[in-house]
Short mmCIF file of N, CA and C and ligand atoms in Angstrom, two decimals:
data_model
loop_
_atom_site.label_atom_id
_atom_site.label_comp_id
_atom_site.label_asym_id
_atom_site.label_seq_id
_atom_site.Cartn_x
_atom_site.Cartn_y
_atom_site.Cartn_z
N MET A 1279 98.65 154.39 116.33
CA MET A 1279 97.81 153.21 116.60
C MET A 1279 97.16 152.72 115.30
N THR A 1280 97.18 151.44 115.13
CA THR A 1280 96.54 150.86 113.95
C THR A 1280 95.03 150.82 114.12
N VAL A 1281 94.32 151.28 113.11
CA VAL A 1281 92.86 151.18 113.13
C VAL A 1281 92.46 149.98 112.28
N PHE A 1282 91.48 149.24 112.78
CA PHE A 1282 90.96 148.11 112.02
C PHE A 1282 89.58 148.45 111.46
N GLU A 1283 89.29 147.92 110.28
CA GLU A 1283 87.94 147.99 109.74
C GLU A 1283 87.47 146.55 109.60
N LEU A 1284 86.25 146.29 110.06
CA LEU A 1284 85.73 144.93 110.06
C LEU A 1284 84.47 144.88 109.21
N ILE A 1285 84.41 143.88 108.33
CA ILE A 1285 83.25 143.80 107.45
C ILE A 1285 82.80 142.35 107.29
N SER A 1286 81.48 142.15 107.27
CA SER A 1286 80.98 140.80 106.96
C SER A 1286 80.55 140.78 105.50
N LEU A 1287 80.99 139.73 104.83
CA LEU A 1287 80.75 139.59 103.39
C LEU A 1287 79.85 138.39 103.15
N GLY A 1288 78.66 138.67 102.66
CA GLY A 1288 77.76 137.59 102.27
C GLY A 1288 77.00 136.94 103.40
N PHE A 1289 76.98 137.55 104.58
CA PHE A 1289 76.18 136.99 105.68
C PHE A 1289 75.92 138.09 106.68
N TYR A 1290 74.99 137.82 107.56
CA TYR A 1290 74.75 138.77 108.64
C TYR A 1290 74.66 138.01 109.95
N ASN A 1291 75.59 138.24 110.82
CA ASN A 1291 75.62 137.56 112.11
C ASN A 1291 76.22 138.55 113.10
N LEU A 1292 75.33 139.31 113.71
CA LEU A 1292 75.76 140.39 114.60
C LEU A 1292 76.61 139.87 115.76
N LYS A 1293 76.23 138.68 116.27
CA LYS A 1293 76.96 138.12 117.41
C LYS A 1293 78.43 137.87 117.02
N LEU A 1294 78.61 137.26 115.85
CA LEU A 1294 79.97 136.96 115.41
C LEU A 1294 80.77 138.25 115.22
N ILE A 1295 80.15 139.23 114.58
CA ILE A 1295 80.84 140.50 114.33
C ILE A 1295 81.22 141.17 115.67
N ASN A 1296 80.31 141.14 116.62
CA ASN A 1296 80.60 141.73 117.93
C ASN A 1296 81.73 141.01 118.65
N VAL A 1297 81.71 139.68 118.57
CA VAL A 1297 82.76 138.90 119.24
C VAL A 1297 84.12 139.21 118.61
N ILE A 1298 84.15 139.26 117.28
CA ILE A 1298 85.43 139.51 116.60
C ILE A 1298 85.88 140.96 116.80
N GLU A 1299 84.93 141.87 116.84
CA GLU A 1299 85.27 143.27 117.12
C GLU A 1299 85.96 143.38 118.49
N ASN A 1300 85.34 142.76 119.50
CA ASN A 1300 85.91 142.82 120.85
C ASN A 1300 87.26 142.10 120.91
N PHE A 1301 87.36 141.02 120.17
CA PHE A 1301 88.59 140.24 120.14
C PHE A 1301 89.74 141.09 119.56
N ILE A 1302 89.49 141.73 118.42
CA ILE A 1302 90.54 142.55 117.79
C ILE A 1302 90.94 143.69 118.73
N THR A 1303 89.94 144.31 119.36
CA THR A 1303 90.23 145.41 120.30
C THR A 1303 91.11 144.91 121.43
N GLU A 1304 90.80 143.72 121.94
CA GLU A 1304 91.56 143.19 123.06
C GLU A 1304 92.98 142.79 122.67
N VAL A 1305 93.12 142.15 121.51
CA VAL A 1305 94.44 141.67 121.11
C VAL A 1305 95.34 142.83 120.68
N PHE A 1306 94.82 143.70 119.81
CA PHE A 1306 95.68 144.73 119.22
C PHE A 1306 95.48 146.10 119.86
N GLN A 1307 94.62 146.16 120.86
CA GLN A 1307 94.40 147.38 121.63
C GLN A 1307 94.19 148.57 120.68
N SER A 1308 93.28 148.33 119.73
CA SER A 1308 93.07 149.37 118.73
C SER A 1308 91.58 149.56 118.46
N GLU A 1309 91.31 150.63 117.74
CA GLU A 1309 89.93 150.96 117.39
C GLU A 1309 89.46 150.07 116.24
N VAL A 1310 88.20 149.65 116.30
CA VAL A 1310 87.64 148.84 115.21
C VAL A 1310 86.42 149.56 114.65
N ILE A 1311 86.45 149.81 113.35
CA ILE A 1311 85.29 150.43 112.67
C ILE A 1311 84.52 149.30 111.98
N ILE A 1312 83.22 149.24 112.23
CA ILE A 1312 82.41 148.22 111.57
C ILE A 1312 81.84 148.81 110.28
N LEU A 1313 82.13 148.17 109.17
CA LEU A 1313 81.60 148.63 107.87
C LEU A 1313 80.27 147.91 107.60
N PRO A 1314 79.39 148.54 106.82
CA PRO A 1314 78.14 147.86 106.49
C PRO A 1314 78.41 146.58 105.69
N GLN A 1315 77.66 145.54 106.02
CA GLN A 1315 77.90 144.26 105.34
C GLN A 1315 77.61 144.39 103.85
N THR A 1316 78.26 143.57 103.08
CA THR A 1316 78.05 143.63 101.64
C THR A 1316 78.10 142.23 101.05
N GLN A 1317 77.60 142.07 99.84
CA GLN A 1317 77.62 140.76 99.18
C GLN A 1317 78.95 140.56 98.46
N VAL A 1318 79.31 139.32 98.29
CA VAL A 1318 80.51 138.97 97.54
C VAL A 1318 80.11 138.90 96.06
N PRO A 1319 80.87 139.52 95.15
CA PRO A 1319 80.49 139.46 93.73
C PRO A 1319 80.44 138.01 93.23
N SER A 1320 79.28 137.62 92.71
CA SER A 1320 79.10 136.20 92.37
C SER A 1320 79.97 135.79 91.18
N ASP A 1321 80.41 136.76 90.38
CA ASP A 1321 81.25 136.37 89.23
C ASP A 1321 82.69 136.03 89.64
N TYR A 1322 83.01 136.14 90.92
CA TYR A 1322 84.33 135.69 91.37
C TYR A 1322 84.30 134.22 91.75
N LYS A 1323 83.15 133.60 91.55
CA LYS A 1323 83.03 132.17 91.85
C LYS A 1323 83.43 131.38 90.60
N ASN A 1324 84.36 130.48 90.78
CA ASN A 1324 84.77 129.59 89.70
C ASN A 1324 83.70 128.49 89.58
N ILE A 1325 82.97 128.51 88.47
CA ILE A 1325 81.83 127.60 88.37
C ILE A 1325 82.25 126.14 88.31
N TYR A 1326 83.48 125.88 87.87
CA TYR A 1326 83.94 124.48 87.80
C TYR A 1326 84.27 123.95 89.19
N ARG A 1327 84.81 124.80 90.03
CA ARG A 1327 85.21 124.37 91.37
C ARG A 1327 84.13 124.64 92.40
N GLY A 1328 83.19 125.53 92.08
CA GLY A 1328 82.18 125.90 93.07
C GLY A 1328 82.77 126.69 94.23
N GLN A 1329 83.92 127.31 93.98
CA GLN A 1329 84.61 128.06 95.03
C GLN A 1329 85.00 129.43 94.51
N TYR A 1330 85.24 130.35 95.43
CA TYR A 1330 85.63 131.70 95.05
C TYR A 1330 87.15 131.82 94.92
N ASP A 1331 87.55 132.65 93.98
CA ASP A 1331 88.96 132.92 93.74
C ASP A 1331 89.48 133.88 94.83
N GLY A 1332 90.34 133.36 95.69
CA GLY A 1332 90.83 134.12 96.84
C GLY A 1332 91.52 135.42 96.45
N PHE A 1333 92.35 135.38 95.39
CA PHE A 1333 93.08 136.60 95.00
C PHE A 1333 92.14 137.67 94.47
N LYS A 1334 91.11 137.25 93.72
CA LYS A 1334 90.15 138.23 93.20
C LYS A 1334 89.41 138.89 94.36
N LEU A 1335 89.01 138.08 95.34
CA LEU A 1335 88.30 138.64 96.50
C LEU A 1335 89.20 139.61 97.28
N LEU A 1336 90.48 139.26 97.35
CA LEU A 1336 91.44 140.10 98.07
C LEU A 1336 91.57 141.47 97.39
N ARG A 1337 91.72 141.45 96.05
CA ARG A 1337 91.86 142.72 95.32
C ARG A 1337 90.58 143.55 95.44
N TRP A 1338 89.43 142.88 95.27
CA TRP A 1338 88.15 143.56 95.33
C TRP A 1338 87.92 144.19 96.71
N SER A 1339 88.23 143.43 97.75
CA SER A 1339 87.89 143.92 99.09
C SER A 1339 88.79 145.08 99.52
N SER A 1340 89.97 145.23 98.90
CA SER A 1340 90.83 146.36 99.28
C SER A 1340 90.14 147.69 98.95
N ASN A 1341 89.21 147.66 97.98
CA ASN A 1341 88.46 148.89 97.64
C ASN A 1341 87.36 149.22 98.64
N LEU A 1342 87.09 148.31 99.56
CA LEU A 1342 86.04 148.56 100.54
C LEU A 1342 86.56 149.38 101.73
N LYS A 1343 87.89 149.49 101.81
CA LYS A 1343 88.49 150.21 102.94
C LYS A 1343 88.15 151.69 102.88
N ARG A 1344 87.93 152.26 104.04
CA ARG A 1344 87.67 153.70 104.10
C ARG A 1344 88.95 154.47 104.37
N LEU A 1345 89.86 153.86 105.11
CA LEU A 1345 91.13 154.51 105.46
C LEU A 1345 92.26 153.70 104.85
N GLU A 1346 93.16 154.40 104.18
CA GLU A 1346 94.25 153.68 103.51
C GLU A 1346 95.14 152.95 104.51
N SER A 1347 95.36 153.58 105.67
CA SER A 1347 96.31 153.02 106.62
C SER A 1347 95.72 151.92 107.50
N SER A 1348 94.42 151.73 107.42
CA SER A 1348 93.81 150.75 108.32
C SER A 1348 94.08 149.32 107.85
N ILE A 1349 93.76 148.38 108.72
CA ILE A 1349 93.79 146.97 108.33
C ILE A 1349 92.34 146.52 108.20
N LEU A 1350 92.00 146.06 107.00
CA LEU A 1350 90.64 145.58 106.78
C LEU A 1350 90.59 144.09 107.11
N VAL A 1351 89.66 143.71 107.97
CA VAL A 1351 89.43 142.29 108.26
C VAL A 1351 88.06 141.96 107.69
N GLY A 1352 88.03 141.07 106.70
CA GLY A 1352 86.77 140.67 106.08
C GLY A 1352 86.45 139.24 106.44
N LEU A 1353 85.23 139.02 106.92
CA LEU A 1353 84.77 137.66 107.20
C LEU A 1353 83.79 137.30 106.08
N ALA A 1354 84.16 136.34 105.25
CA ALA A 1354 83.35 136.03 104.08
C ALA A 1354 82.77 134.63 104.20
N ASP A 1355 81.45 134.56 104.08
CA ASP A 1355 80.79 133.26 104.23
C ASP A 1355 80.81 132.48 102.92
N VAL A 1356 82.01 132.20 102.45
CA VAL A 1356 82.17 131.44 101.20
C VAL A 1356 83.33 130.44 101.36
N ASP A 1357 83.40 129.55 100.40
CA ASP A 1357 84.53 128.63 100.29
C ASP A 1357 85.44 129.21 99.22
N ALA A 1358 86.73 129.30 99.50
CA ALA A 1358 87.63 129.94 98.55
C ALA A 1358 88.87 129.09 98.31
N TYR A 1359 89.56 129.41 97.22
CA TYR A 1359 90.76 128.66 96.84
C TYR A 1359 91.77 129.61 96.21
N VAL A 1360 93.00 129.16 96.12
CA VAL A 1360 93.98 129.76 95.21
C VAL A 1360 94.58 128.60 94.43
N LEU A 1361 95.13 128.88 93.26
CA LEU A 1361 95.68 127.80 92.44
C LEU A 1361 96.71 127.01 93.23
N GLY A 1362 96.61 125.70 93.17
CA GLY A 1362 97.57 124.85 93.86
C GLY A 1362 97.07 124.36 95.21
N LEU A 1363 96.00 124.92 95.69
CA LEU A 1363 95.44 124.48 96.98
C LEU A 1363 93.96 124.12 96.81
N ASN A 1364 93.54 123.06 97.49
CA ASN A 1364 92.13 122.64 97.41
C ASN A 1364 91.19 123.69 97.97
N PHE A 1365 91.64 124.35 99.01
CA PHE A 1365 90.84 125.41 99.63
C PHE A 1365 91.77 126.23 100.51
N ILE A 1366 91.29 127.38 100.93
CA ILE A 1366 92.05 128.21 101.88
C ILE A 1366 91.10 128.69 102.98
N PHE A 1367 91.65 128.80 104.18
CA PHE A 1367 90.86 129.33 105.30
C PHE A 1367 90.89 130.86 105.29
N GLY A 1368 91.90 131.41 104.62
CA GLY A 1368 92.02 132.87 104.60
C GLY A 1368 93.11 133.28 103.64
N ILE A 1369 93.23 134.59 103.45
CA ILE A 1369 94.25 135.13 102.55
C ILE A 1369 94.53 136.55 103.00
N ALA A 1370 95.76 137.01 102.79
CA ALA A 1370 96.10 138.35 103.27
C ALA A 1370 97.07 139.03 102.33
N ASP A 1371 97.06 140.34 102.35
CA ASP A 1371 97.99 141.12 101.55
C ASP A 1371 98.55 142.27 102.39
N PRO A 1372 99.85 142.20 102.71
CA PRO A 1372 100.45 143.24 103.54
C PRO A 1372 100.44 144.61 102.85
N LYS A 1373 100.49 144.62 101.51
CA LYS A 1373 100.54 145.89 100.79
C LYS A 1373 99.25 146.69 100.95
N SER A 1374 98.12 146.02 100.63
CA SER A 1374 96.83 146.73 100.76
C SER A 1374 96.29 146.64 102.18
N ARG A 1375 96.97 145.88 103.02
CA ARG A 1375 96.57 145.68 104.43
C ARG A 1375 95.15 145.13 104.53
N VAL A 1376 94.96 144.00 103.85
CA VAL A 1376 93.66 143.34 103.89
C VAL A 1376 93.86 141.90 104.35
N ALA A 1377 93.00 141.45 105.26
CA ALA A 1377 92.99 140.08 105.76
C ALA A 1377 91.59 139.52 105.58
N LEU A 1378 91.47 138.45 104.81
CA LEU A 1378 90.16 137.83 104.61
C LEU A 1378 90.14 136.46 105.25
N VAL A 1379 89.04 136.14 105.91
CA VAL A 1379 88.85 134.81 106.49
C VAL A 1379 87.59 134.23 105.86
N PHE A 1380 87.71 132.98 105.39
CA PHE A 1380 86.59 132.33 104.71
C PHE A 1380 85.92 131.35 105.67
N LEU A 1381 84.64 131.54 105.88
CA LEU A 1381 83.97 130.83 106.97
C LEU A 1381 83.51 129.42 106.64
N GLU A 1382 83.29 129.16 105.35
CA GLU A 1382 82.64 127.90 104.97
C GLU A 1382 83.30 126.67 105.63
N ARG A 1383 84.61 126.55 105.52
CA ARG A 1383 85.29 125.35 106.04
C ARG A 1383 85.44 125.38 107.56
N LEU A 1384 85.30 126.57 108.13
CA LEU A 1384 85.44 126.68 109.59
C LEU A 1384 84.18 126.24 110.31
N LYS A 1385 83.11 126.10 109.53
CA LYS A 1385 81.83 125.69 110.13
C LYS A 1385 81.77 124.20 110.36
N GLU A 1386 82.74 123.45 109.82
CA GLU A 1386 82.67 121.99 109.83
C GLU A 1386 82.22 121.43 111.18
N ALA A 1387 81.16 120.67 111.15
CA ALA A 1387 80.59 120.01 112.34
C ALA A 1387 80.19 121.01 113.43
N GLU A 1388 80.02 122.25 113.09
CA GLU A 1388 79.76 123.28 114.10
C GLU A 1388 78.62 124.22 113.73
N GLY A 1389 78.55 124.63 112.48
CA GLY A 1389 77.57 125.64 112.09
C GLY A 1389 78.03 127.03 112.50
N LEU A 1390 77.24 128.00 112.19
CA LEU A 1390 77.62 129.41 112.40
C LEU A 1390 77.54 129.86 113.85
N GLN A 1391 76.96 129.04 114.73
CA GLN A 1391 76.75 129.48 116.11
C GLN A 1391 77.70 128.80 117.10
N GLY A 1392 78.33 127.72 116.69
CA GLY A 1392 79.12 126.91 117.62
C GLY A 1392 80.28 127.67 118.25
N VAL A 1393 80.62 127.29 119.48
CA VAL A 1393 81.73 127.91 120.22
C VAL A 1393 83.04 127.62 119.50
N LYS A 1394 83.16 126.37 119.02
CA LYS A 1394 84.38 125.96 118.33
C LYS A 1394 84.55 126.78 117.04
N PHE A 1395 83.44 127.04 116.38
CA PHE A 1395 83.46 127.83 115.15
C PHE A 1395 84.03 129.22 115.43
N ILE A 1396 83.54 129.85 116.49
CA ILE A 1396 84.00 131.20 116.82
C ILE A 1396 85.49 131.19 117.16
N THR A 1397 85.92 130.14 117.89
CA THR A 1397 87.34 130.02 118.21
C THR A 1397 88.17 129.90 116.93
N ARG A 1398 87.67 129.11 115.98
CA ARG A 1398 88.38 128.96 114.71
C ARG A 1398 88.48 130.29 113.97
N VAL A 1399 87.41 131.05 113.98
CA VAL A 1399 87.43 132.35 113.29
C VAL A 1399 88.47 133.25 113.95
N LYS A 1400 88.52 133.25 115.28
CA LYS A 1400 89.51 134.07 116.00
C LYS A 1400 90.93 133.69 115.56
N LYS A 1401 91.19 132.38 115.48
CA LYS A 1401 92.52 131.91 115.09
C LYS A 1401 92.87 132.38 113.68
N GLU A 1402 91.92 132.25 112.77
CA GLU A 1402 92.22 132.62 111.39
C GLU A 1402 92.35 134.14 111.24
N VAL A 1403 91.61 134.90 112.05
CA VAL A 1403 91.76 136.36 112.02
C VAL A 1403 93.18 136.73 112.47
N LEU A 1404 93.63 136.14 113.59
CA LEU A 1404 94.99 136.44 114.08
C LEU A 1404 96.03 136.02 113.05
N HIS A 1405 95.80 134.88 112.41
CA HIS A 1405 96.74 134.36 111.41
C HIS A 1405 96.86 135.34 110.23
N GLU A 1406 95.73 135.73 109.67
CA GLU A 1406 95.77 136.59 108.48
C GLU A 1406 96.25 137.99 108.83
N VAL A 1407 95.85 138.50 110.00
CA VAL A 1407 96.36 139.81 110.42
C VAL A 1407 97.88 139.71 110.64
N GLY A 1408 98.33 138.58 111.15
CA GLY A 1408 99.77 138.34 111.31
C GLY A 1408 100.50 138.48 109.98
N HIS A 1409 99.92 137.94 108.92
CA HIS A 1409 100.53 138.09 107.58
C HIS A 1409 100.54 139.55 107.15
N VAL A 1410 99.43 140.26 107.40
CA VAL A 1410 99.38 141.69 107.04
C VAL A 1410 100.52 142.44 107.75
N LEU A 1411 100.79 142.04 108.99
CA LEU A 1411 101.82 142.73 109.78
C LEU A 1411 103.23 142.21 109.47
N GLY A 1412 103.34 141.30 108.50
CA GLY A 1412 104.66 140.89 108.04
C GLY A 1412 105.11 139.51 108.48
N LEU A 1413 104.28 138.80 109.23
CA LEU A 1413 104.69 137.46 109.68
C LEU A 1413 104.52 136.43 108.57
N ARG A 1414 105.43 135.47 108.56
CA ARG A 1414 105.32 134.32 107.65
C ARG A 1414 104.84 133.12 108.46
N HIS A 1415 104.73 131.98 107.78
CA HIS A 1415 104.27 130.79 108.50
C HIS A 1415 105.32 130.35 109.51
N CYS A 1416 104.83 129.78 110.61
CA CYS A 1416 105.68 129.41 111.73
C CYS A 1416 105.70 127.89 111.82
N SER A 1417 106.80 127.33 112.36
CA SER A 1417 106.88 125.88 112.47
C SER A 1417 106.34 125.36 113.79
N ASN A 1418 106.06 126.25 114.72
CA ASN A 1418 105.51 125.87 116.01
C ASN A 1418 104.02 125.52 115.84
N LYS A 1419 103.70 124.24 116.08
CA LYS A 1419 102.34 123.75 115.80
C LYS A 1419 101.25 124.39 116.66
N LYS A 1420 101.68 124.98 117.77
CA LYS A 1420 100.71 125.64 118.65
C LYS A 1420 100.54 127.11 118.30
N CYS A 1421 101.49 127.64 117.53
CA CYS A 1421 101.45 129.07 117.18
C CYS A 1421 100.35 129.32 116.16
N VAL A 1422 99.67 130.43 116.30
CA VAL A 1422 98.58 130.74 115.39
C VAL A 1422 99.10 130.95 113.96
N MET A 1423 100.40 131.18 113.80
CA MET A 1423 100.95 131.41 112.47
C MET A 1423 101.36 130.13 111.74
N VAL A 1424 101.11 128.97 112.34
CA VAL A 1424 101.40 127.72 111.62
C VAL A 1424 100.40 127.61 110.46
N PHE A 1425 100.84 127.02 109.35
CA PHE A 1425 99.94 126.85 108.21
C PHE A 1425 98.96 125.72 108.52
N SER A 1426 97.66 126.00 108.38
CA SER A 1426 96.65 124.96 108.63
C SER A 1426 96.31 124.25 107.33
N ASN A 1427 96.65 122.97 107.30
CA ASN A 1427 96.32 122.14 106.14
C ASN A 1427 94.89 121.63 106.23
N SER A 1428 94.40 121.55 107.45
CA SER A 1428 93.07 120.99 107.68
C SER A 1428 92.47 121.66 108.90
N ILE A 1429 91.21 121.39 109.12
CA ILE A 1429 90.52 121.96 110.28
C ILE A 1429 91.14 121.43 111.58
N TYR A 1430 91.76 120.24 111.50
CA TYR A 1430 92.40 119.66 112.69
C TYR A 1430 93.60 120.51 113.11
N ASP A 1431 94.35 121.01 112.12
CA ASP A 1431 95.49 121.89 112.43
C ASP A 1431 94.98 123.17 113.08
N THR A 1432 93.87 123.67 112.53
CA THR A 1432 93.29 124.90 113.09
C THR A 1432 92.84 124.66 114.53
N ASP A 1433 92.19 123.51 114.77
CA ASP A 1433 91.72 123.21 116.12
C ASP A 1433 92.88 122.99 117.09
N PHE A 1434 94.00 122.49 116.57
CA PHE A 1434 95.14 122.19 117.44
C PHE A 1434 95.88 123.45 117.87
N LYS A 1435 95.98 124.43 116.98
CA LYS A 1435 96.77 125.62 117.34
C LYS A 1435 95.97 126.52 118.29
N GLU A 1436 96.69 127.40 118.95
CA GLU A 1436 96.06 128.32 119.91
C GLU A 1436 95.74 129.64 119.21
N PHE A 1437 94.87 130.44 119.80
CA PHE A 1437 94.73 131.78 119.23
C PHE A 1437 95.71 132.74 119.89
N LYS A 1438 97.00 132.32 119.78
CA LYS A 1438 98.10 133.10 120.36
C LYS A 1438 99.31 133.00 119.42
N TYR A 1439 100.19 134.00 119.49
CA TYR A 1439 101.44 133.97 118.73
C TYR A 1439 102.53 133.34 119.61
N CYS A 1440 103.40 132.54 119.01
CA CYS A 1440 104.53 132.00 119.79
C CYS A 1440 105.45 133.16 120.15
N GLY A 1441 106.40 132.89 121.03
CA GLY A 1441 107.30 133.94 121.50
C GLY A 1441 108.02 134.64 120.35
N SER A 1442 108.43 133.87 119.34
CA SER A 1442 109.19 134.47 118.26
C SER A 1442 108.30 135.34 117.36
N CYS A 1443 107.09 134.85 117.05
CA CYS A 1443 106.17 135.66 116.23
C CYS A 1443 105.71 136.90 117.01
N TYR A 1444 105.45 136.70 118.29
CA TYR A 1444 105.03 137.83 119.13
C TYR A 1444 106.15 138.87 119.19
N GLY A 1445 107.37 138.38 119.35
CA GLY A 1445 108.53 139.29 119.41
C GLY A 1445 108.67 140.09 118.13
N PHE A 1446 108.46 139.44 116.99
CA PHE A 1446 108.54 140.12 115.70
C PHE A 1446 107.55 141.29 115.65
N LEU A 1447 106.31 141.02 116.09
CA LEU A 1447 105.27 142.06 116.04
C LEU A 1447 105.63 143.24 116.95
N ILE A 1448 106.08 142.91 118.16
CA ILE A 1448 106.42 143.96 119.12
C ILE A 1448 107.60 144.79 118.60
N HIS A 1449 108.62 144.09 118.08
CA HIS A 1449 109.79 144.81 117.58
C HIS A 1449 109.46 145.63 116.33
N SER A 1450 108.40 145.25 115.63
CA SER A 1450 107.99 146.04 114.46
C SER A 1450 107.12 147.22 114.86
N GLY A 1451 106.87 147.33 116.15
CA GLY A 1451 106.15 148.51 116.63
C GLY A 1451 104.65 148.32 116.80
N PHE A 1452 104.17 147.08 116.67
CA PHE A 1452 102.73 146.86 116.86
C PHE A 1452 102.45 146.56 118.31
N SER A 1453 101.29 147.02 118.74
CA SER A 1453 100.96 146.74 120.12
C SER A 1453 100.05 145.51 120.16
N VAL A 1454 100.54 144.49 120.85
CA VAL A 1454 99.78 143.24 120.95
C VAL A 1454 99.72 142.86 122.43
N ASN A 1455 98.52 142.63 122.89
CA ASN A 1455 98.29 142.25 124.27
C ASN A 1455 99.12 140.99 124.63
N PRO A 1456 99.97 141.07 125.68
CA PRO A 1456 100.83 139.92 126.04
C PRO A 1456 100.04 138.65 126.35
N LYS A 1457 98.75 138.81 126.65
CA LYS A 1457 97.89 137.64 126.87
C LYS A 1457 97.85 136.73 125.64
N TYR A 1458 98.14 137.31 124.49
CA TYR A 1458 98.06 136.54 123.24
C TYR A 1458 99.43 136.09 122.75
N SER A 1459 100.37 136.00 123.68
CA SER A 1459 101.67 135.40 123.38
C SER A 1459 101.74 134.06 124.09
N LEU A 1460 102.25 133.06 123.39
CA LEU A 1460 102.34 131.70 123.95
C LEU A 1460 103.41 131.59 125.01
N GLY A 1461 104.39 132.45 124.94
CA GLY A 1461 105.47 132.26 125.92
C GLY A 1461 106.47 133.37 125.85
N GLU A 1462 107.67 133.04 126.26
CA GLU A 1462 108.72 134.05 126.36
C GLU A 1462 109.00 134.67 125.01
N VAL A 1463 109.21 135.97 125.04
CA VAL A 1463 109.50 136.69 123.80
C VAL A 1463 110.98 136.48 123.44
N ILE A 1464 111.18 135.93 122.25
CA ILE A 1464 112.55 135.72 121.76
C ILE A 1464 112.84 136.83 120.76
N SER A 1465 113.91 137.56 121.00
CA SER A 1465 114.15 138.68 120.09
C SER A 1465 115.30 138.38 119.13
ZN1 LIG B 577 99.04 131.72 106.30
ZN1 LIG B 578 105.10 131.49 115.69
#
């Protein structure tokens, strides 16, 4: 069974952490360890862009893991980028098994408490964990693995994997609650 570690970076919102903890448990039917919240190193902020370097945060956060085999899910209350993109909602690395979700852009017109905000965080968590588990971007606009160019794409997709992405995860040996599959499993 895959163990998850969940950490909040740069904010404290117990409700959000609890919701995401329960969500991960329900989707992946696995244990979730909550790590103590920590600050994001301020020197990873690009002063010209006013945004954090996604790859630097990814490398740094892999050291926060307690178990090598676990999947670390980090929720970071910052705006982040990688070269070539104006911003990113999240970033993941299958090797170190780290999935980061950046909250700043997900708050749009919602704030940290909104229902829509929490739904967006759930979608981005499933998306980045999907990358950790080996999934690539999907062309199905409703699938959580579609690439989100904007918050509208995020709002349009479901917090579910399409049949083909779901099938990939199941065939790779991961346990994913069938409730989070959009439809028939294509193998
Ligand atoms: Zn992606
Ligand atoms: Zn898909």
